[in-house]
Coordinates of C-alpha atoms and ligand atoms in Angstrom, one line a residue:
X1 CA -17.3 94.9 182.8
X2 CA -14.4 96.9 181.2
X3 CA -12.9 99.8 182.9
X4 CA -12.5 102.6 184.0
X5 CA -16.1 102.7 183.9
X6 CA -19.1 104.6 186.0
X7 CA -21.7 103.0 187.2
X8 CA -25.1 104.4 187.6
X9 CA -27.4 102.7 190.0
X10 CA -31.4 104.4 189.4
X11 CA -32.8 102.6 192.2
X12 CA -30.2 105.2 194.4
X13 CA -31.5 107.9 191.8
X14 CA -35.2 107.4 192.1
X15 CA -34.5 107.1 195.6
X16 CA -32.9 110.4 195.5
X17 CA -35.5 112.2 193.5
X18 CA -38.4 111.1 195.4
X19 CA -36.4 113.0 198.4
X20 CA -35.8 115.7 196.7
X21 CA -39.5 116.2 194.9
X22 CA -41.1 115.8 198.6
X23 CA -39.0 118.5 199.9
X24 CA -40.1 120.4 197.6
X25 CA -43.8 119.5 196.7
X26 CA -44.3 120.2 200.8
X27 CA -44.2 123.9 199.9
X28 CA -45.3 123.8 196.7
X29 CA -42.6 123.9 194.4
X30 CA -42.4 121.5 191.3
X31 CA -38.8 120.1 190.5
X32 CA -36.8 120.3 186.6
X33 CA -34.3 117.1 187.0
X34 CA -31.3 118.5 185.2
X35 CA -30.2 115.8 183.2
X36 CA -26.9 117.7 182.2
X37 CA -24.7 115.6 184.6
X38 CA -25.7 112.2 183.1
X39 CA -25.5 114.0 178.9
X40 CA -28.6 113.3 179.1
X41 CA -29.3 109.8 179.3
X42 CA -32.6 108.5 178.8
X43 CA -32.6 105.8 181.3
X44 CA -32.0 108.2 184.3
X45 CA -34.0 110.4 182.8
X46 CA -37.1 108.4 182.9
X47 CA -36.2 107.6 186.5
X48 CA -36.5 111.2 187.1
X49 CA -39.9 111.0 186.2
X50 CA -40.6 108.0 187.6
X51 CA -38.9 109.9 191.0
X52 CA -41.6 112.5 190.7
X53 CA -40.1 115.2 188.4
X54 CA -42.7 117.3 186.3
X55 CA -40.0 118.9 183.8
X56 CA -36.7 118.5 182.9
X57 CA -33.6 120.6 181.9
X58 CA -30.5 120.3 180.1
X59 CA -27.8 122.7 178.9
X60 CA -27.5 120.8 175.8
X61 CA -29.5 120.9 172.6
X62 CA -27.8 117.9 171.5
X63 CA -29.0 115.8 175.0
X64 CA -32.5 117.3 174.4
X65 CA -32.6 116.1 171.1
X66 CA -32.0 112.4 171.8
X67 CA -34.3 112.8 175.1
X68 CA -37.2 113.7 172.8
X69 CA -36.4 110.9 169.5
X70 CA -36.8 108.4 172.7
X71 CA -40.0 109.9 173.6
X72 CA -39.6 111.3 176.7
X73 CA -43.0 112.7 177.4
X74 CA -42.8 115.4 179.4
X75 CA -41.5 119.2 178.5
X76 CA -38.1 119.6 178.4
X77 CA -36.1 123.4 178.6
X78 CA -32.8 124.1 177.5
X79 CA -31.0 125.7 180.3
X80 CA -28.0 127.4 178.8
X81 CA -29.0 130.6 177.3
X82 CA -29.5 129.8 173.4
X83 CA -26.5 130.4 170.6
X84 CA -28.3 132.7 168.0
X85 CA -27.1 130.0 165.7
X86 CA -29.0 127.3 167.6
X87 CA -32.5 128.9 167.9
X88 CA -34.3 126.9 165.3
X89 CA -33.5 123.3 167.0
X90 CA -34.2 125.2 170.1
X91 CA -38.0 126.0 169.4
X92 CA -38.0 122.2 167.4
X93 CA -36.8 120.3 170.1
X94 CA -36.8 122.0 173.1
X95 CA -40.5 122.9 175.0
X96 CA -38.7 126.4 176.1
X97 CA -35.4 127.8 177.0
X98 CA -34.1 129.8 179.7
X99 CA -33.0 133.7 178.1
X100 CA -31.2 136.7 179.2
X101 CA -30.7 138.4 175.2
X102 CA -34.0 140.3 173.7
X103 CA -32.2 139.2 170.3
X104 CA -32.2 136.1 170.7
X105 CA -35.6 136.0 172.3
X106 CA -36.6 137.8 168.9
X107 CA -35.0 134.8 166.9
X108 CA -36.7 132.1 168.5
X109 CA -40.0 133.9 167.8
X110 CA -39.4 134.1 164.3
X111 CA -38.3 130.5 164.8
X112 CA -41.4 129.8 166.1
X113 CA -43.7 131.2 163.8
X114 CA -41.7 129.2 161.1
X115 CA -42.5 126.1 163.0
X116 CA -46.1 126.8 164.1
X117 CA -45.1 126.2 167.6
X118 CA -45.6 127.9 171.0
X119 CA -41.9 128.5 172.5
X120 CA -42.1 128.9 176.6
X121 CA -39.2 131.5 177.7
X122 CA -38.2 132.3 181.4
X123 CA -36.1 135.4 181.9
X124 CA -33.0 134.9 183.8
X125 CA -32.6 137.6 186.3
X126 CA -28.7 137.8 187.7
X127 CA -29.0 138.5 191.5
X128 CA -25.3 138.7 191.8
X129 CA -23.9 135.7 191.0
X130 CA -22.8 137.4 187.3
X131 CA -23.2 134.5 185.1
X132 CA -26.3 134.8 183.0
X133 CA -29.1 137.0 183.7
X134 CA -30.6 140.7 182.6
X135 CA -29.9 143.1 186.2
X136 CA -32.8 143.7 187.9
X137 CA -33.5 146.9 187.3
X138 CA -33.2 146.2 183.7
X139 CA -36.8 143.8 184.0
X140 CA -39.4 145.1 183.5
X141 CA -38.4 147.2 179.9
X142 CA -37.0 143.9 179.1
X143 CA -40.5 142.2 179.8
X144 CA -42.1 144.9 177.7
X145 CA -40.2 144.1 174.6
X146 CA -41.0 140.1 174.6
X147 CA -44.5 139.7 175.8
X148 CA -46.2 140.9 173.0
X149 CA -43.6 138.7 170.3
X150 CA -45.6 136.1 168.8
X151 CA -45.5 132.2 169.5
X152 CA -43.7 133.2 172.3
X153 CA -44.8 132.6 175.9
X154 CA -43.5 134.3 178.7
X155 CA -43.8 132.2 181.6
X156 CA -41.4 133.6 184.1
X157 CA -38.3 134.5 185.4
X158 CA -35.7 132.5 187.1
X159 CA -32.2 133.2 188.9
X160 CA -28.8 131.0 188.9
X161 CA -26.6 131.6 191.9
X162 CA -23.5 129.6 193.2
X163 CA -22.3 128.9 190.3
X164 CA -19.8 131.8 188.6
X165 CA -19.7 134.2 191.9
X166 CA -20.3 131.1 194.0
X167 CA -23.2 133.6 195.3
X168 CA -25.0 131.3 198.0
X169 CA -29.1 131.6 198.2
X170 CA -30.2 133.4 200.6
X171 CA -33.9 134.6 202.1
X172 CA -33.5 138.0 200.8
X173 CA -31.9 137.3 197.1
X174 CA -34.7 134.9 196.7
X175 CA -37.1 137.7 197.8
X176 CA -36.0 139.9 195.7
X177 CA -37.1 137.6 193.0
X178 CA -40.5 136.8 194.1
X179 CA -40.6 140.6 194.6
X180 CA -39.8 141.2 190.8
X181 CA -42.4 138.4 189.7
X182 CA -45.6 140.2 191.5
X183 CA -44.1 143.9 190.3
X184 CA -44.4 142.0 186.5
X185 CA -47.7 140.7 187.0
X186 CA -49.1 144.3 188.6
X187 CA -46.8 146.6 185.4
X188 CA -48.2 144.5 182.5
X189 CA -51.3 142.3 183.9
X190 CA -50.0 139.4 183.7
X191 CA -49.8 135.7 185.2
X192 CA -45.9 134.9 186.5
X193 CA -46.6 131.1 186.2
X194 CA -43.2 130.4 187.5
X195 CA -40.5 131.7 190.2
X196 CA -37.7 129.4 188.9
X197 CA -35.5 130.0 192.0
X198 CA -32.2 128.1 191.7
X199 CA -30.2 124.7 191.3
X200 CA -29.4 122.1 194.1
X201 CA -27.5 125.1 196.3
X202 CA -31.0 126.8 197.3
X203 CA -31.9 123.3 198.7
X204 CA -30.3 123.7 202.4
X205 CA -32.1 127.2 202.5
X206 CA -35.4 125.6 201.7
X207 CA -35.0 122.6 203.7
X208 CA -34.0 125.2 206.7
X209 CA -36.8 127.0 206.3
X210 CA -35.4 130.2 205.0
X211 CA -37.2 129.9 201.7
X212 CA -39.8 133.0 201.4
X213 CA -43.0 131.9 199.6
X214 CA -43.4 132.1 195.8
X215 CA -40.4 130.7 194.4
X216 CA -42.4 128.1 192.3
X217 CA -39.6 126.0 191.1
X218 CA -36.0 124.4 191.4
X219 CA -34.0 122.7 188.5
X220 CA -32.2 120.2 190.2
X221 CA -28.8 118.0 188.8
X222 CA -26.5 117.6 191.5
X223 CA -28.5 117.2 194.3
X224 CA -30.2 114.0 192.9
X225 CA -26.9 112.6 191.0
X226 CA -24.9 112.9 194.3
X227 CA -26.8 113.5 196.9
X228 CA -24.9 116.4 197.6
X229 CA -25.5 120.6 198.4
X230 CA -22.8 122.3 195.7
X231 CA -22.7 125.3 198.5
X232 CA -21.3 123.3 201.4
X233 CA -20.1 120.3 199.3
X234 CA -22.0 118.3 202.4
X235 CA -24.7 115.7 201.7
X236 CA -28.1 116.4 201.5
X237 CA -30.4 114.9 204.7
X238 CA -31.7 111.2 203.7
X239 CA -30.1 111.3 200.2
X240 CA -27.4 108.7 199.0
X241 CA -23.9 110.2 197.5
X242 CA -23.0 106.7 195.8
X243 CA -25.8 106.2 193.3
X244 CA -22.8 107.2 190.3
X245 CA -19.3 105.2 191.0
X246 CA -16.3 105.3 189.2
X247 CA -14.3 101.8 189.0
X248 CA -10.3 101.5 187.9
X249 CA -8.1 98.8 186.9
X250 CA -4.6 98.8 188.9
X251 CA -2.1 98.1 186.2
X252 CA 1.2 98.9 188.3
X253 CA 2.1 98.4 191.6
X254 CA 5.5 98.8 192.9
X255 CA 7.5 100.2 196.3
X256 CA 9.4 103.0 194.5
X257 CA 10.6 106.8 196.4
X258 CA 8.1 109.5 196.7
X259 CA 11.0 112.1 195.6
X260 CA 11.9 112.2 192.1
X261 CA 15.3 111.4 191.1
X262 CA 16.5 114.0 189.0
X263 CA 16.4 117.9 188.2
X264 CA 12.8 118.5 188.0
X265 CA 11.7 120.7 185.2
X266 CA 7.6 121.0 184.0
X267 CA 5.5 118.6 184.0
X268 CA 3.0 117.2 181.0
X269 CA 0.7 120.2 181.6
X270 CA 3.2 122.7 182.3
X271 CA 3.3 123.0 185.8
X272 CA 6.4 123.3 188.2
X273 CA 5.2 120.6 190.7
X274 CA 6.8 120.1 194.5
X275 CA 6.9 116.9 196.4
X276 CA 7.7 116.2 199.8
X277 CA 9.9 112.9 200.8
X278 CA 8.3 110.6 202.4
X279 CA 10.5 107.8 201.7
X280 CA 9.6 104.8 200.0
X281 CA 6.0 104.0 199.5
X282 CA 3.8 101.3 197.7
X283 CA 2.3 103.4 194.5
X284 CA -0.7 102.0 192.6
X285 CA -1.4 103.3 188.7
X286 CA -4.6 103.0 187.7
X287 CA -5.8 103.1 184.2
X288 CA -7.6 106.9 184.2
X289 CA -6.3 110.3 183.1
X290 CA -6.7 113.5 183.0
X291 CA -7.8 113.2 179.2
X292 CA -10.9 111.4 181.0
X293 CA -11.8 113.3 184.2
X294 CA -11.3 115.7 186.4
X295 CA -9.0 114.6 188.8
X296 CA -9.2 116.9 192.0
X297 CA -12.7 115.5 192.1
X298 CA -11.8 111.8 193.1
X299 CA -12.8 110.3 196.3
X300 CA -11.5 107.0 197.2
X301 CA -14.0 104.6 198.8
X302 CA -11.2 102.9 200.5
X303 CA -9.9 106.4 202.7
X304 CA -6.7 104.6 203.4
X305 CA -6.0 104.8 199.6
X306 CA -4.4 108.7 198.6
X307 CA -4.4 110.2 195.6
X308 CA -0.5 111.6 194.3
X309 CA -1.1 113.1 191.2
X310 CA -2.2 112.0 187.3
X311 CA -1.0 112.3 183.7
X312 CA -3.4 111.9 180.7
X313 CA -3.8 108.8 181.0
X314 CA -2.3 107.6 184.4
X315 CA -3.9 107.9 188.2
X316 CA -0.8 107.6 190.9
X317 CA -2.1 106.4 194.4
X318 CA -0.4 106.0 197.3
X319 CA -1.6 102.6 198.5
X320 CA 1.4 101.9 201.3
X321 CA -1.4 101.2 203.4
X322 CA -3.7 98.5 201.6
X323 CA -2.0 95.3 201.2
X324 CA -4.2 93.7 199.6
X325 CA -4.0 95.7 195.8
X326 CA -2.6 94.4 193.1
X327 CA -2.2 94.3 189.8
X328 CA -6.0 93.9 188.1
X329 CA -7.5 95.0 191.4
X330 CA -10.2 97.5 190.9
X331 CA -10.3 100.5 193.0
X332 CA -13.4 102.9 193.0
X333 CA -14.2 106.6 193.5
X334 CA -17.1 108.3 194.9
X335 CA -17.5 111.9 192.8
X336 CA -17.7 115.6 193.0
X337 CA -19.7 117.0 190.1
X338 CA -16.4 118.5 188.2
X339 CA -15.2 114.6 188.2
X340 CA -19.0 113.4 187.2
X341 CA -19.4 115.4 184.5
X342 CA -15.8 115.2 183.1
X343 CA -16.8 111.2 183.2
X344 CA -19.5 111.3 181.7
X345 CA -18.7 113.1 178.6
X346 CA -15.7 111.1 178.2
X347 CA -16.0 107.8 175.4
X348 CA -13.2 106.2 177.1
X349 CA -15.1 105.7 180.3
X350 CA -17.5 103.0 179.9
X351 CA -21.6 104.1 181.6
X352 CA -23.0 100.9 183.1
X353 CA -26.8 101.1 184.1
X354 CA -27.3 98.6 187.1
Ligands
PLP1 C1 -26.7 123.1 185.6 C2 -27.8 124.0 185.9 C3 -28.7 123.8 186.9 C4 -28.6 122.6 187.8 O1 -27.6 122.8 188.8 P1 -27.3 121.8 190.0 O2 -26.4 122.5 190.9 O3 -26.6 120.6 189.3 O4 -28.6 121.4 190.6 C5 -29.8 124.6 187.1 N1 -29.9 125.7 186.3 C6 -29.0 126.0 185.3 C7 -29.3 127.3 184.5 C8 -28.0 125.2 185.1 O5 -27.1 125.5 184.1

């Protein structure tokens, strides 16, 4: 094994979907595993499936596109709203795609039609989070300009919250959607097929009971990765938050002062830093930077182990009191999804499957 490295263990994964889909497939609401997290690797992708997923979703053309060369059979949607300069691999590759932009909308039916496929589209409709999304009093003449464009098929409308305006799901914002899909189908006679109601931060309300009928779908990443609910940062009920470990290699460990000695001017990303004296203390570096992760989102397994700081390429730890490190010793993280997904798109952190 080389380091620092993750390690992804899809018996904890498929573990973690199955939760997950039964939540949800108790009130009848089918499950997109967002494969973002992992960039789209097809061995936890397949253990979505295998864990019960009917669709997945990334935000990545690129992901999707190696997803479907390794056969993944079931539909795929690109969740970031599409580049105008994207929109042909988009209808090639991708199943359908999430929209908020009647242009583009109108370039992936031209698209389409060049490619004799059917492209599926869901609306994104911003309930106040103010990422992506067309208001919702800006629907329905929105609706009226894409149904009828051909090789394109409307199949809903969807909602992103807690993400930009950390905008937490709620009975009524969720209602308010539902409310918009049954105004569609009475306006223009149509089938909503799906209520696409959120990511892993509507799955407390559901769970709790505070999820009004008709949402018809959730496109979940972080909830199966890490087990955990992005609204409360606090793990989701019968769900493990160590199926993705990070593991370091200790490559200095010395008693040194926990003040600088010196004047103290910026550090290597600019910043003025402060320290407090504590003394002398037994600091661990570990082989892992800034250049590969985001650091605020490290969680030692070992709680008497503290994190000091990082460089680009240096992780300081206070390890006055463990003993036992030292030098070679590997030390390993648990992850928030800023730290995940930093990881993961990293090439100098090594991705072991186990
Ligand atoms: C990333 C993403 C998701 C998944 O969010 P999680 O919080 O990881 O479940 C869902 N929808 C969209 C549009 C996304 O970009």
């Amino acid at each position: 094994m080389g380091f620092p490295c993750v390690t992804i263990d899809l018996k904890k994964i498929e573990h973690n979907t199955k939760q997950l889909v039964k939540w949800c497939s108790d009130r009848q609401i089918e499950v997109m595993a967002v494969t973002k997290g992992i960039c789209g690797l097809e061995k936890v992708a397949r253990t979505f499936i295998k864990g019960g997923a009917k669709k997945l979703g990334d935000s990545r053309i690129e992901n999707i596109i190696a997803l479907k060369q390794a056969g993944i059979p079931v539909p795929i949607y690109l969740l970031r709203i599409p580049m105008l300069s994207e929109v042909e691999d988009v209808v090639r590759w991708a199943d359908g795609s999430l929209n908020s932009e009647v242009e583009v909308i109108k370039a992936l039916s031209a698209a389409a039609k060049d490619f004799d496929k059917e492209h599926k589209v869901i609306l994104m409709v911003d309930l106040g989070d103010l990422r992506e999304g067309v208001l919702p009093e800006n629907v329905l003449d929105t609706i009226s300009e894409i149904i009828n464009l051909p090789n394109i098929d409307f199949e809903g409308i969807g909602t992103n919250l807690g993400c930009y305006g950390a905008v937490k799901a709620s009975y009524d914002n969720m209602k308010s959607l539902v409310n918009l899909a049954k105004q569609i189908e009475k306006t223009f006679g149509i089938k909503v097929k799906t209520v696409s109601g959120g990511n892993s931060s509507t799955l407390m309300l559901l769970k709790e009971g505070g999820l009004p009928k008709g949402i018809t779908q959730f496109r979940l990443g972080e909830g199966i990765l890490l087990g955990n609910d992005p609204s409360t940062s606090k793990p989701l009920p019968d769900t493990y938050q160590d199926a993705i470990v990070l593991k370091t290699e200790v490559i200095e460990v010395k008693i040194k002062p926990s003040y600088p000695i010196g004047e103290i001017g910026l550090d290597a990303f600019g910043n003025k830093p402060v320290f407090e004296d504590k003394g002398p203390m037994r600091r661990a570096i570990v082989a892992l930077g800034k250049q590969d992760c985001r650091i605020e989102g490290l969680i030692p397994v070992d709680k008497s182990i503290d994190i000091l700081g990082a460089s680009s390429d240096h992780l300081l730890l206070d390890v006055t009191k463990s003993n036992n490190i030292k030098v070679g010793s590997i030390i390993e993280f648990n992850l928030s999804y800023g730290a995940l997904i930093s990881l993961m798109a990293s090439k100098y952190v090594k991705k072991y499957i186990i």
